[in-house]
Amino acid sequence: MAEVAKLKTPDGKELDLPIVEGTERERALDISKLRSSADLITLDEGYVNTGSCTSAITFLDGEKGILRYRGYPIEQLAQQCHFMEVCYLLIYGELPTHEQFENFSRTLRRHTLLHEDMRLFYDGFPRDAHPMAILGSVVGAMSTFYQDSLDPHDPDQVDISIVRLLAKLPTIAAFAYKKSVGQPYVYPSNDLSYCANFLRMMFAVPSEPYEVDPDFVSALNLLLIVHADHEQNCSTSTVRMVGSSLANLFASISAGISALWGPLHGGANEACVQMLEQIRRDGSNVKKYVDMAKDKHNNFRLMGFGHRVYKNFDPRAKIIKAACDKVLAKQKVRDPIFDVAVELERVALSDPYFIERKLYPNVDFYSGVIYRAIGIPLQMFTVLFAIGRLPGWIAHWVEMHASPTTKICRPRQIYIGPTERPFLPMDKR
Ligand code: CMC
């Protein structure tokens, strides 16, 4: 017999709540019948303790600092994989064979160009527009260009939308950067790998030869892999929520991009480097900023620190910090913000405030340092996060639609406003 938990309600009813157990022995109370059987709902602001679905994509254990995609440890994938393999793994469930990998990469390479009319959008965006705003808008506009593939129930239409998104997002992103610096757009070069192509579209100019640095390609490949999925985070839950209304894949991903932009989520990498710069300009007085973060009357937080799920080292931060050394070694002048970051980490991790709350550096703490070393401008950091997270969003959207138990996401609430009162005409208010 399935395990249950007993619940005694305020009006004396006794209920059996089934226990759901995952493959890694995580357990949840199934409360889906609670309202119909006891007229009660659960209240959990910020979904701190609420599972919104079951999922077979990513496992993470925040206490032990474990992260696995489809069972494979992130450390192994980051060291040994091509980002395209990870995209395939997340979306289709298994690592690709050589032939599957070649087919997948070849198909993506054929779809890297943007429709020329889509390129014209860039003329209309203000030059100082944030590239995340451009990214979300252009991805949303894909629904206007590909009206032949908007049906979430048609597997062929979904497949071609997946290819178009994965193939075009780097082009959309690089064009946003070119627009901001007033340089000509560099069209994709399909003989290059995903990361090399992106770097070329970002940094090549027609007037000079451009050689892609293989170390930068490897660093970018690693960064995209560690960002590729993170189970039910804010942007992924947004993609699932929007998709649950049967909105098309482009619309759902565009919503995910907007959710990622916020500084408490993907925008933290940009905010973190701004903070490190500010500390450096302020004489590298790390302790002052740690004290500010601890002060309850000050809303300053250490960006790149803390995580809803990780209460131990974020394994992604460890991988990125190790990769920093290699990329920074190539620089003639050491980036001073790396030293500020190392000192900030040391001071915070020996402070009782951070120890008691289990606040550790997260994925965003060191990623900005590498992006800077590669030459990526600050405003593009979160865009890089979006390119990395895209396969995760897609995998979740596909998994949700494949599940026979999926319903439209529609949380309940406890109303705390005025009770019924009569309407007052304007002259009586
Ligand atoms: N600096 C100072 N204090 C912090 C910080 C921080 N970065 N993060 C959490 N705290 C404190 C917080 O004030 C609270 O203290 P108290 O218990 O005394 O009220 C306690 O730690 C718990 O924090 P919380 O806000 O309840 O935790 P949360 O799970 O709701 O928030 C978080 C998680 C990531 C939003 C938060 O840690 C934060 O704001 N960090 C800075 C922004 C950041 O780096 N975001 C990137 C997250 S990782 C990448 C991603 O998923 O996008």
Tab-separated table of N, CA, C and O in Angstrom, residues 40-151:
chain	number	residue	atom	x	y	z
A	40	LEU	N	-9.657	23.282	2.114
A	40	LEU	CA	-8.437	23.966	2.543
A	40	LEU	C	-7.480	24.056	1.355
A	40	LEU	O	-7.452	23.148	0.521
A	41	ILE	N	-6.715	25.141	1.302
A	41	ILE	CA	-5.606	25.165	0.338
A	41	ILE	C	-4.304	25.324	1.123
A	41	ILE	O	-4.339	25.564	2.337
A	42	THR	N	-3.176	25.211	0.455
A	42	THR	CA	-1.898	25.474	1.115
A	42	THR	C	-1.457	26.876	0.718
A	42	THR	O	-1.799	27.343	-0.367
A	43	LEU	N	-0.705	27.536	1.600
A	43	LEU	CA	-0.218	28.886	1.305
A	43	LEU	C	1.299	28.857	1.429
A	43	LEU	O	1.829	28.465	2.481
A	44	ASP	N	2.000	29.263	0.374
A	44	ASP	CA	3.460	29.161	0.361
A	44	ASP	C	4.022	30.233	-0.564
A	44	ASP	O	4.334	29.972	-1.728
A	45	GLU	N	4.128	31.467	-0.032
A	45	GLU	CA	4.567	32.580	-0.886
A	45	GLU	C	5.972	32.333	-1.407
A	45	GLU	O	6.852	31.892	-0.671
A	46	GLY	N	6.157	32.621	-2.679
A	46	GLY	CA	7.454	32.391	-3.318
A	46	GLY	C	7.692	30.913	-3.606
A	46	GLY	O	8.786	30.542	-4.014
A	47	TYR	N	6.686	30.077	-3.384
A	47	TYR	CA	6.790	28.613	-3.630
A	47	TYR	C	8.049	28.015	-2.991
A	47	TYR	O	8.728	27.172	-3.570
A	48	VAL	N	8.370	28.492	-1.772
A	48	VAL	CA	9.600	28.039	-1.108
A	48	VAL	C	9.552	26.537	-0.844
A	48	VAL	O	10.568	25.850	-0.867
A	49	ASN	N	8.337	26.028	-0.599
A	49	ASN	CA	8.220	24.628	-0.188
A	49	ASN	C	7.217	23.870	-1.057
A	49	ASN	O	6.616	22.908	-0.603
A	50	THR	N	7.050	24.346	-2.288
A	50	THR	CA	6.018	23.751	-3.142
A	50	THR	C	6.627	23.135	-4.389
A	50	THR	O	7.355	23.814	-5.114
A	51	GLY	N	6.333	21.868	-4.636
A	51	GLY	CA	6.719	21.237	-5.892
A	51	GLY	C	5.620	21.498	-6.903
A	51	GLY	O	4.452	21.226	-6.629
A	52	SER	N	5.981	22.044	-8.063
A	52	SER	CA	4.935	22.368	-9.042
A	52	SER	C	4.720	21.237	-10.039
A	52	SER	O	3.750	21.242	-10.787
A	53	CYS	N	5.643	20.278	-10.084
A	53	CYS	CA	5.519	19.188	-11.068
A	53	CYS	C	6.485	18.071	-10.677
A	53	CYS	O	7.328	18.252	-9.791
A	54	THR	N	6.387	16.945	-11.371
A	54	THR	CA	7.475	15.973	-11.316
A	54	THR	C	8.277	16.177	-12.597
A	54	THR	O	7.728	16.607	-13.611
A	55	SER	N	9.565	15.912	-12.554
A	55	SER	CA	10.399	16.159	-13.731
A	55	SER	C	11.560	15.179	-13.761
A	55	SER	O	12.095	14.820	-12.712
A	56	ALA	N	11.932	14.754	-14.962
A	56	ALA	CA	13.040	13.793	-15.106
A	56	ALA	C	14.262	14.455	-15.739
A	56	ALA	O	15.132	13.773	-16.291
A	57	ILE	N	14.346	15.788	-15.682
A	57	ILE	CA	15.417	16.477	-16.422
A	57	ILE	C	16.647	16.718	-15.545
A	57	ILE	O	17.742	16.280	-15.862
A	58	THR	N	16.460	17.434	-14.450
A	58	THR	CA	17.618	17.843	-13.640
A	58	THR	C	17.384	17.497	-12.184
A	58	THR	O	16.292	17.715	-11.650
A	59	PHE	N	18.436	16.972	-11.559
A	59	PHE	CA	18.368	16.724	-10.118
A	59	PHE	C	19.355	17.639	-9.437
A	59	PHE	O	20.519	17.742	-9.858
A	60	LEU	N	18.902	18.330	-8.390
A	60	LEU	CA	19.886	19.056	-7.589
A	60	LEU	C	19.590	18.861	-6.111
A	60	LEU	O	18.441	18.789	-5.688
A	61	ASP	N	20.681	18.700	-5.373
A	61	ASP	CA	20.589	18.572	-3.918
A	61	ASP	C	21.346	19.751	-3.330
A	61	ASP	O	22.576	19.808	-3.380
A	62	GLY	N	20.578	20.714	-2.830
A	62	GLY	CA	21.160	21.961	-2.356
A	62	GLY	C	21.990	21.807	-1.096
A	62	GLY	O	22.867	22.610	-0.818
A	63	GLU	N	21.719	20.755	-0.308
A	63	GLU	CA	22.487	20.555	0.925
A	63	GLU	C	23.857	19.972	0.592
A	63	GLU	O	24.862	20.335	1.191
A	64	LYS	N	23.872	19.061	-0.398
A	64	LYS	CA	25.142	18.405	-0.726
A	64	LYS	C	25.874	19.071	-1.886
A	64	LYS	O	26.973	18.662	-2.246
A	65	GLY	N	25.251	20.079	-2.514
A	65	GLY	CA	25.906	20.744	-3.646
A	65	GLY	C	25.995	19.850	-4.878
A	65	GLY	O	27.006	19.837	-5.580
A	66	ILE	N	24.922	19.080	-5.137
A	66	ILE	CA	24.913	18.174	-6.296
A	66	ILE	C	24.036	18.762	-7.405
A	66	ILE	O	22.941	19.256	-7.140
A	67	LEU	N	24.516	18.684	-8.644
A	67	LEU	CA	23.708	19.075	-9.802
A	67	LEU	C	23.958	18.067	-10.918
A	67	LEU	O	25.115	17.810	-11.292
A	68	ARG	N	22.891	17.450	-11.411
A	68	ARG	CA	23.016	16.471	-12.512
A	68	ARG	C	21.965	16.738	-13.567
A	68	ARG	O	20.807	16.988	-13.237
A	69	TYR	N	22.378	16.677	-14.841
A	69	TYR	CA	21.418	16.736	-15.946
A	69	TYR	C	21.157	15.306	-16.398
A	69	TYR	O	22.089	14.608	-16.799
A	70	ARG	N	19.926	14.876	-16.365
A	70	ARG	CA	19.537	13.523	-16.792
A	70	ARG	C	20.437	12.473	-16.151
A	70	ARG	O	20.833	11.485	-16.799
A	71	GLY	N	20.873	12.728	-14.928
A	71	GLY	CA	21.691	11.770	-14.188
A	71	GLY	C	23.190	12.007	-14.294
A	71	GLY	O	23.965	11.464	-13.511
A	72	TYR	N	23.635	12.808	-15.248
A	72	TYR	CA	25.083	13.017	-15.430
A	72	TYR	C	25.569	14.185	-14.579
A	72	TYR	O	25.007	15.295	-14.682
A	73	PRO	N	26.631	13.988	-13.768
A	73	PRO	CA	27.122	15.086	-12.917
A	73	PRO	C	27.601	16.275	-13.750
A	73	PRO	O	28.264	16.095	-14.776
A	74	ILE	N	27.272	17.473	-13.272
A	74	ILE	CA	27.616	18.701	-14.008
A	74	ILE	C	29.135	18.810	-14.209
A	74	ILE	O	29.599	19.298	-15.234
A	75	GLU	N	29.904	18.323	-13.223
A	75	GLU	CA	31.364	18.445	-13.344
A	75	GLU	C	31.857	17.680	-14.574
A	75	GLU	O	32.731	18.151	-15.302
A	76	GLN	N	31.291	16.474	-14.803
A	76	GLN	CA	31.738	15.665	-15.951
A	76	GLN	C	31.285	16.280	-17.264
A	76	GLN	O	32.028	16.328	-18.236
A	77	LEU	N	30.047	16.761	-17.284
A	77	LEU	CA	29.546	17.366	-18.531
A	77	LEU	C	30.367	18.613	-18.867
A	77	LEU	O	30.747	18.826	-20.018
A	78	ALA	N	30.636	19.436	-17.841
A	78	ALA	CA	31.348	20.692	-18.100
A	78	ALA	C	32.758	20.432	-18.622
A	78	ALA	O	33.271	21.188	-19.446
A	79	GLN	N	33.384	19.356	-18.159
A	79	GLN	CA	34.761	19.090	-18.596
A	79	GLN	C	34.813	18.415	-19.956
A	79	GLN	O	35.747	18.611	-20.718
A	80	GLN	N	33.803	17.579	-20.267
A	80	GLN	CA	33.974	16.685	-21.414
A	80	GLN	C	33.029	16.920	-22.578
A	80	GLN	O	33.163	16.272	-23.612
A	81	CYS	N	32.061	17.791	-22.424
A	81	CYS	CA	30.994	17.861	-23.440
A	81	CYS	C	31.051	19.115	-24.273
A	81	CYS	O	31.545	20.149	-23.857
A	82	HIS	N	30.418	18.994	-25.415
A	82	HIS	CA	30.121	20.143	-26.254
A	82	HIS	C	28.725	20.629	-25.826
A	82	HIS	O	27.861	19.817	-25.515
A	83	PHE	N	28.534	21.945	-25.816
A	83	PHE	CA	27.225	22.483	-25.415
A	83	PHE	C	26.079	21.873	-26.223
A	83	PHE	O	24.997	21.622	-25.701
A	84	MET	N	26.339	21.587	-27.507
A	84	MET	CA	25.295	20.979	-28.350
A	84	MET	C	24.872	19.603	-27.829
A	84	MET	O	23.718	19.203	-27.920
A	85	GLU	N	25.861	18.848	-27.286
A	85	GLU	CA	25.519	17.537	-26.719
A	85	GLU	C	24.593	17.703	-25.524
A	85	GLU	O	23.662	16.926	-25.314
A	86	VAL	N	24.897	18.757	-24.719
A	86	VAL	CA	24.070	19.001	-23.529
A	86	VAL	C	22.660	19.437	-23.939
A	86	VAL	O	21.669	19.020	-23.331
A	87	CYS	N	22.576	20.254	-25.001
A	87	CYS	CA	21.237	20.645	-25.504
A	87	CYS	C	20.455	19.384	-25.868
A	87	CYS	O	19.282	19.228	-25.494
A	88	TYR	N	21.107	18.495	-26.587
A	88	TYR	CA	20.444	17.268	-27.048
A	88	TYR	C	20.024	16.426	-25.834
A	88	TYR	O	18.893	15.929	-25.755
A	89	LEU	N	20.956	16.285	-24.907
A	89	LEU	CA	20.681	15.486	-23.702
A	89	LEU	C	19.465	16.018	-22.953
A	89	LEU	O	18.556	15.265	-22.574
A	90	LEU	N	19.440	17.329	-22.725
A	90	LEU	CA	18.347	17.907	-21.946
A	90	LEU	C	17.014	17.758	-22.676
A	90	LEU	O	16.002	17.373	-22.077
A	91	ILE	N	17.025	18.035	-23.967
A	91	ILE	CA	15.745	18.076	-24.701
A	91	ILE	C	15.246	16.666	-25.040
A	91	ILE	O	14.064	16.370	-24.895
A	92	TYR	N	16.170	15.776	-25.462
A	92	TYR	CA	15.719	14.451	-25.926
A	92	TYR	C	15.971	13.332	-24.906
A	92	TYR	O	15.600	12.194	-25.154
A	93	GLY	N	16.659	13.630	-23.810
A	93	GLY	CA	16.731	12.665	-22.710
A	93	GLY	C	17.984	11.821	-22.650
A	93	GLY	O	18.296	11.253	-21.608
A	94	GLU	N	18.717	11.676	-23.764
A	94	GLU	CA	19.937	10.856	-23.778
A	94	GLU	C	21.051	11.621	-24.478
A	94	GLU	O	20.788	12.478	-25.327
A	95	LEU	N	22.302	11.260	-24.157
A	95	LEU	CA	23.428	11.832	-24.903
A	95	LEU	C	23.348	11.349	-26.346
A	95	LEU	O	23.002	10.181	-26.588
A	96	PRO	N	23.674	12.208	-27.318
A	96	PRO	CA	23.555	11.782	-28.714
A	96	PRO	C	24.684	10.836	-29.121
A	96	PRO	O	25.805	10.943	-28.622
A	97	THR	N	24.373	9.898	-30.013
A	97	THR	CA	25.447	9.114	-30.647
A	97	THR	C	26.177	10.063	-31.598
A	97	THR	O	25.703	11.181	-31.860
A	98	HIS	N	27.279	9.583	-32.166
A	98	HIS	CA	28.031	10.420	-33.090
A	98	HIS	C	27.118	10.888	-34.236
A	98	HIS	O	27.095	12.066	-34.597
A	99	GLU	N	26.353	9.936	-34.770
A	99	GLU	CA	25.492	10.266	-35.908
A	99	GLU	C	24.383	11.264	-35.511
A	99	GLU	O	24.116	12.229	-36.233
A	100	GLN	N	23.784	11.023	-34.363
A	100	GLN	CA	22.731	11.943	-33.900
A	100	GLN	C	23.302	13.348	-33.680
A	100	GLN	O	22.676	14.350	-34.011
A	101	PHE	N	24.519	13.386	-33.127
A	101	PHE	CA	25.157	14.680	-32.875
A	101	PHE	C	25.403	15.430	-34.189
A	101	PHE	O	25.131	16.627	-34.306
A	102	GLU	N	25.933	14.688	-35.184
A	102	GLU	CA	26.221	15.316	-36.483
A	102	GLU	C	24.935	15.839	-37.111
A	102	GLU	O	24.896	16.960	-37.622
A	103	ASN	N	23.889	15.024	-37.085
A	103	ASN	CA	22.604	15.443	-37.678
A	103	ASN	C	22.052	16.684	-36.984
A	103	ASN	O	21.603	17.626	-37.625
A	104	PHE	N	22.094	16.622	-35.658
A	104	PHE	CA	21.552	17.727	-34.851
A	104	PHE	C	22.324	19.018	-35.155
A	104	PHE	O	21.734	20.064	-35.441
A	105	SER	N	23.661	18.928	-35.137
A	105	SER	CA	24.486	20.127	-35.365
A	105	SER	C	24.273	20.648	-36.790
A	105	SER	O	24.176	21.863	-37.007
A	106	ARG	N	24.196	19.707	-37.756
A	106	ARG	CA	24.008	20.128	-39.159
A	106	ARG	C	22.661	20.857	-39.303
A	106	ARG	O	22.576	21.912	-39.925
A	107	THR	N	21.622	20.308	-38.689
A	107	THR	CA	20.298	20.947	-38.797
A	107	THR	C	20.331	22.345	-38.183
A	107	THR	O	19.819	23.307	-38.771
A	108	LEU	N	20.957	22.461	-37.012
A	108	LEU	CA	21.008	23.782	-36.369
A	108	LEU	C	21.768	24.775	-37.241
A	108	LEU	O	21.383	25.940	-37.371
A	109	ARG	N	22.862	24.294	-37.841
A	109	ARG	CA	23.670	25.214	-38.649
A	109	ARG	C	22.881	25.784	-39.823
A	109	ARG	O	23.166	26.869	-40.292
A	110	ARG	N	21.893	25.047	-40.296
A	110	ARG	CA	21.122	25.509	-41.455
A	110	ARG	C	20.089	26.583	-41.069
A	110	ARG	O	19.402	27.119	-41.922
A	111	HIS	N	19.951	26.860	-39.773
A	111	HIS	CA	18.885	27.786	-39.359
A	111	HIS	C	19.409	29.004	-38.592
A	111	HIS	O	18.648	29.656	-37.892
A	112	THR	N	20.689	29.307	-38.737
A	112	THR	CA	21.265	30.389	-37.921
A	112	THR	C	20.901	31.792	-38.417
A	112	THR	O	20.956	32.752	-37.651
A	113	LEU	N	20.556	31.899	-39.692
A	113	LEU	CA	20.236	33.232	-40.242
A	113	LEU	C	18.894	33.737	-39.698
A	113	LEU	O	17.981	32.944	-39.468
A	114	LEU	N	18.797	35.055	-39.556
A	114	LEU	CA	17.487	35.647	-39.253
A	114	LEU	C	16.820	36.030	-40.569
A	114	LEU	O	17.500	36.360	-41.542
A	115	HIS	N	15.513	36.002	-40.584
A	115	HIS	CA	14.764	36.547	-41.724
A	115	HIS	C	15.206	38.007	-41.890
A	115	HIS	O	15.327	38.732	-40.893
A	116	GLU	N	15.432	38.436	-43.103
A	116	GLU	CA	15.927	39.807	-43.315
A	116	GLU	C	14.970	40.862	-42.747
A	116	GLU	O	15.405	41.908	-42.275
A	117	ASP	N	13.668	40.585	-42.779
A	117	ASP	CA	12.724	41.561	-42.208
A	117	ASP	C	12.881	41.646	-40.687
A	117	ASP	O	12.632	42.681	-40.073
A	118	MET	N	13.299	40.521	-40.096
A	118	MET	CA	13.503	40.520	-38.651
A	118	MET	C	14.726	41.390	-38.308
A	118	MET	O	14.743	42.095	-37.309
A	119	ARG	N	15.713	41.357	-39.163
A	119	ARG	CA	16.901	42.188	-38.960
A	119	ARG	C	16.502	43.669	-38.927
A	119	ARG	O	17.095	44.472	-38.211
A	120	LEU	N	15.467	44.016	-39.709
A	120	LEU	CA	15.050	45.426	-39.776
A	120	LEU	C	14.501	45.938	-38.441
A	120	LEU	O	14.508	47.127	-38.178
A	121	PHE	N	14.011	45.010	-37.594
A	121	PHE	CA	13.547	45.447	-36.264
A	121	PHE	C	14.633	46.241	-35.534
A	121	PHE	O	14.352	47.162	-34.787
A	122	TYR	N	15.868	45.799	-35.744
A	122	TYR	CA	16.971	46.398	-34.985
A	122	TYR	C	17.118	47.889	-35.298
A	122	TYR	O	17.618	48.646	-34.490
A	123	ASP	N	16.680	48.288	-36.506
A	123	ASP	CA	16.748	49.715	-36.843
A	123	ASP	C	15.824	50.526	-35.937
A	123	ASP	O	16.077	51.695	-35.662
A	124	GLY	N	14.757	49.897	-35.492
A	124	GLY	CA	13.772	50.622	-34.687
A	124	GLY	C	14.098	50.688	-33.208
A	124	GLY	O	13.614	51.558	-32.501
A	125	PHE	N	14.934	49.760	-32.718
A	125	PHE	CA	15.255	49.795	-31.278
A	125	PHE	C	16.198	50.970	-30.986
A	125	PHE	O	17.125	51.224	-31.763
A	126	PRO	N	15.993	51.673	-29.862
A	126	PRO	CA	16.959	52.710	-29.498
A	126	PRO	C	18.353	52.097	-29.332
A	126	PRO	O	18.474	50.942	-28.914
A	127	ARG	N	19.369	52.864	-29.649
A	127	ARG	CA	20.729	52.326	-29.615
A	127	ARG	C	21.137	51.898	-28.207
A	127	ARG	O	21.932	50.984	-28.016
A	128	ASP	N	20.578	52.580	-27.189
A	128	ASP	CA	20.965	52.230	-25.823
A	128	ASP	C	19.999	51.228	-25.177
A	128	ASP	O	19.982	51.057	-23.967
A	129	ALA	N	19.175	50.566	-25.999
A	129	ALA	CA	18.242	49.569	-25.436
A	129	ALA	C	19.023	48.442	-24.789
A	129	ALA	O	20.082	48.036	-25.291
A	130	HIS	N	18.506	47.915	-23.675
A	130	HIS	CA	19.199	46.792	-23.034
A	130	HIS	C	19.050	45.549	-23.925
A	130	HIS	O	17.938	45.262	-24.407
A	131	PRO	N	20.141	44.820	-24.170
A	131	PRO	CA	20.031	43.659	-25.068
A	131	PRO	C	19.066	42.584	-24.575
A	131	PRO	O	18.531	41.830	-25.394
A	132	MET	N	18.786	42.516	-23.260
A	132	MET	CA	17.781	41.543	-22.797
A	132	MET	C	16.387	41.949	-23.293
A	132	MET	O	15.553	41.094	-23.589
A	133	ALA	N	16.143	43.270	-23.373
A	133	ALA	CA	14.847	43.736	-23.882
A	133	ALA	C	14.731	43.375	-25.358
A	133	ALA	O	13.670	42.939	-25.832
A	134	ILE	N	15.831	43.535	-26.086
A	134	ILE	CA	15.813	43.196	-27.521
A	134	ILE	C	15.618	41.692	-27.687
A	134	ILE	O	14.810	41.233	-28.508
A	135	LEU	N	16.339	40.925	-26.871
A	135	LEU	CA	16.257	39.460	-26.971
A	135	LEU	C	14.811	38.982	-26.779
A	135	LEU	O	14.285	38.211	-27.584
A	136	GLY	N	14.169	39.466	-25.704
A	136	GLY	CA	12.795	39.042	-25.419
A	136	GLY	C	11.844	39.464	-26.531
A	136	GLY	O	10.963	38.698	-26.943
A	137	SER	N	12.049	40.697	-27.054
A	137	SER	CA	11.148	41.199	-28.097
A	137	SER	C	11.312	40.396	-29.388
A	137	SER	O	10.320	40.012	-30.017
A	138	VAL	N	12.555	40.159	-29.805
A	138	VAL	CA	12.763	39.478	-31.093
A	138	VAL	C	12.314	38.017	-30.997
A	138	VAL	O	11.710	37.485	-31.935
A	139	VAL	N	12.581	37.375	-29.855
A	139	VAL	CA	12.113	35.988	-29.710
A	139	VAL	C	10.579	35.963	-29.731
A	139	VAL	O	9.969	35.106	-30.385
A	140	GLY	N	9.934	36.926	-29.053
A	140	GLY	CA	8.469	37.004	-29.098
A	140	GLY	C	7.986	37.184	-30.534
A	140	GLY	O	6.998	36.576	-30.956
A	141	ALA	N	8.730	38.010	-31.283
A	141	ALA	CA	8.332	38.284	-32.677
A	141	ALA	C	8.512	37.068	-33.583
A	141	ALA	O	7.972	37.054	-34.696
A	142	MET	N	9.238	36.053	-33.123
A	142	MET	CA	9.372	34.848	-33.962
A	142	MET	C	7.996	34.227	-34.235
A	142	MET	O	7.781	33.605	-35.268
A	143	SER	N	7.053	34.437	-33.308
A	143	SER	CA	5.694	33.897	-33.561
A	143	SER	C	5.045	34.568	-34.765
A	143	SER	O	4.108	34.028	-35.340
A	144	THR	N	5.501	35.782	-35.116
A	144	THR	CA	4.911	36.444	-36.277
A	144	THR	C	5.541	35.936	-37.579
A	144	THR	O	4.915	35.965	-38.628
A	145	PHE	N	6.796	35.478	-37.501
A	145	PHE	CA	7.487	35.016	-38.714
A	145	PHE	C	7.236	33.536	-39.000
A	145	PHE	O	7.348	33.101	-40.135
A	146	TYR	N	6.987	32.764	-37.964
A	146	TYR	CA	6.862	31.308	-38.141
A	146	TYR	C	5.465	30.853	-37.720
A	146	TYR	O	5.303	30.023	-36.837
A	147	GLN	N	4.487	31.415	-38.374
A	147	GLN	CA	3.095	31.094	-38.027
A	147	GLN	C	2.745	29.659	-38.397
A	147	GLN	O	1.720	29.133	-37.978
A	148	ASP	N	3.655	29.028	-39.175
A	148	ASP	CA	3.421	27.635	-39.575
A	148	ASP	C	3.803	26.650	-38.477
A	148	ASP	O	3.641	25.452	-38.632
A	149	SER	N	4.345	27.140	-37.344
A	149	SER	CA	4.848	26.166	-36.360
A	149	SER	C	4.477	26.557	-34.932
A	149	SER	O	5.301	26.471	-34.035
A	150	LEU	N	3.246	26.979	-34.746
A	150	LEU	CA	2.859	27.475	-33.417
A	150	LEU	C	2.010	26.493	-32.610
A	150	LEU	O	1.656	26.776	-31.470
A	151	ASP	N	1.708	25.335	-33.185
A	151	ASP	CA	0.804	24.408	-32.502
A	151	ASP	C	1.582	23.517	-31.529
A	151	ASP	O	2.371	22.675	-31.951
